[in-house]
Amino acid sequence: DPSSTVSGIAVLGGVERTCNSQDFRGGELTAFMGGCVVDLRNADMKVGEAVIQTFAFWGGIEIKVPEDWSVSVQGFPILGGFDEKTRAPKDGPRKVLIIKGFAIMGGVEIRN
């Protein structure tokens, strides 16, 4: 189901996406001298985890997640950074969003 994933490519520009899928499974985001903003705050997962592959080169990616999701950042920064600013779920981690990829002179920020 294509509505259960999110994808975006921003080259010298910007991309904004919202995903409200109740069966979110992950996606792919690329920002090359541009920016991607993805709002997942109204999404949910049926399975325990989803993976988003990221690639930020001289650009930025911002991902907004629901309050009840935990985030695991497994990205590799090269003169860039991954910034996880989420609050831990009150009930403990049941749903985990895994962020993988690269930030080369760019950044990836995850918050709720």
Short mmCIF file of C-alpha atoms in Angstrom, two decimals:
data_model
loop_
_atom_site.label_atom_id
_atom_site.label_comp_id
_atom_site.label_asym_id
_atom_site.label_seq_id
_atom_site.Cartn_x
_atom_site.Cartn_y
_atom_site.Cartn_z
CA ASP A 1 0.00 0.00 0.00
CA PRO A 2 1.73 3.23 -1.12
CA SER A 3 -0.09 5.30 1.50
CA SER A 4 1.72 3.38 4.26
CA THR A 5 5.12 4.80 3.25
CA VAL A 6 6.55 8.26 2.76
CA SER A 7 9.04 9.40 0.16
CA GLY A 8 10.51 12.69 -0.90
CA ILE A 9 13.41 14.07 -2.94
CA ALA A 10 14.35 17.73 -2.61
CA VAL A 11 17.04 19.07 -4.94
CA LEU A 12 17.67 22.81 -4.53
CA GLY A 13 14.12 23.11 -3.20
CA GLY A 14 11.72 21.89 -0.60
CA VAL A 15 9.32 19.01 -0.05
CA GLU A 16 6.60 18.80 2.60
CA ARG A 17 4.75 15.55 3.24
CA THR A 18 2.09 14.43 5.69
CA CYS A 19 1.32 10.77 6.27
CA ASN A 20 -1.78 9.78 8.26
CA SER A 21 -1.57 6.05 7.55
CA GLN A 22 -2.65 3.79 10.40
CA ASP A 23 -0.24 1.13 9.07
CA PHE A 24 2.95 3.21 8.62
CA ARG A 25 5.90 1.12 7.41
CA GLY A 26 8.69 3.62 6.66
CA GLY A 27 10.11 5.36 3.64
CA GLU A 28 12.97 7.20 1.97
CA LEU A 29 13.90 10.89 2.16
CA THR A 30 16.63 12.69 0.21
CA ALA A 31 17.63 16.34 0.57
CA PHE A 32 20.35 17.59 -1.78
CA MET A 33 20.92 21.29 -1.12
CA GLY A 34 17.24 21.44 -0.16
CA GLY A 35 14.91 20.38 2.58
CA CYS A 36 12.30 17.75 3.44
CA VAL A 37 9.69 18.11 6.18
CA VAL A 38 7.59 15.05 7.04
CA ASP A 39 4.72 15.10 9.52
CA LEU A 40 3.84 11.67 10.92
CA ARG A 41 2.08 12.92 14.07
CA ASN A 42 -1.29 11.47 12.99
CA ALA A 43 0.16 8.18 11.73
CA ASP A 44 0.23 4.87 13.57
CA MET A 45 1.99 1.52 13.21
CA LYS A 46 0.38 -1.92 13.21
CA VAL A 47 3.78 -3.61 13.40
CA GLY A 48 6.31 -2.76 16.09
CA GLU A 49 8.80 -0.85 13.97
CA ALA A 50 9.26 1.11 10.76
CA VAL A 51 12.42 2.29 8.99
CA ILE A 52 13.07 5.58 7.20
CA GLN A 53 16.20 5.78 5.03
CA THR A 54 17.62 9.31 4.89
CA PHE A 55 20.25 11.09 2.81
CA ALA A 56 20.99 14.76 3.49
CA PHE A 57 23.77 16.42 1.48
CA TRP A 58 24.08 20.17 2.14
CA GLY A 59 20.43 20.02 3.09
CA GLY A 60 18.11 19.14 5.92
CA ILE A 61 15.41 16.65 6.80
CA GLU A 62 12.88 17.21 9.59
CA ILE A 63 10.66 14.35 10.78
CA LYS A 64 7.79 14.94 13.25
CA VAL A 65 6.64 11.79 15.07
CA PRO A 66 3.75 10.93 17.43
CA GLU A 67 4.22 11.11 21.21
CA ASP A 68 3.87 7.32 21.64
CA TRP A 69 6.72 6.38 19.26
CA SER A 70 10.32 5.75 20.28
CA VAL A 71 13.08 6.74 17.88
CA SER A 72 16.30 4.84 17.19
CA VAL A 73 18.85 6.83 15.18
CA GLN A 74 21.33 4.66 13.30
CA GLY A 75 22.57 7.32 10.90
CA PHE A 76 26.12 8.18 9.93
CA PRO A 77 27.03 11.89 9.99
CA ILE A 78 29.94 13.25 7.96
CA LEU A 79 30.45 16.94 8.83
CA GLY A 80 26.73 16.93 9.55
CA GLY A 81 24.44 15.65 12.25
CA PHE A 82 21.47 13.63 13.42
CA ASP A 83 19.48 15.39 16.15
CA GLU A 84 16.87 13.38 18.03
CA LYS A 85 14.70 15.73 20.14
CA THR A 86 11.79 13.44 21.05
CA ARG A 87 10.36 12.78 24.48
CA ALA A 88 10.29 9.16 25.64
CA PRO A 89 6.82 7.55 25.55
CA LYS A 90 5.10 7.35 28.92
CA ASP A 91 4.07 3.71 28.46
CA GLY A 92 7.49 2.56 27.32
CA PRO A 93 8.54 1.81 23.75
CA ARG A 94 5.91 -0.15 21.83
CA LYS A 95 6.39 1.42 18.43
CA VAL A 96 9.88 2.21 17.19
CA LEU A 97 10.85 4.41 14.25
CA ILE A 98 14.36 3.60 13.04
CA ILE A 99 16.20 6.38 11.20
CA LYS A 100 19.07 5.18 8.99
CA GLY A 101 21.21 6.90 6.40
CA PHE A 102 23.75 9.67 5.94
CA ALA A 103 24.02 13.37 6.74
CA ILE A 104 26.90 14.87 4.77
CA MET A 105 27.35 18.55 5.61
CA GLY A 106 23.63 18.51 6.32
CA GLY A 107 21.30 17.44 9.07
CA VAL A 108 18.41 15.20 10.08
CA GLU A 109 16.17 16.28 12.98
CA ILE A 110 13.51 14.12 14.61
CA ARG A 111 11.03 15.60 17.10
CA ASN A 112 7.48 15.25 18.37
#
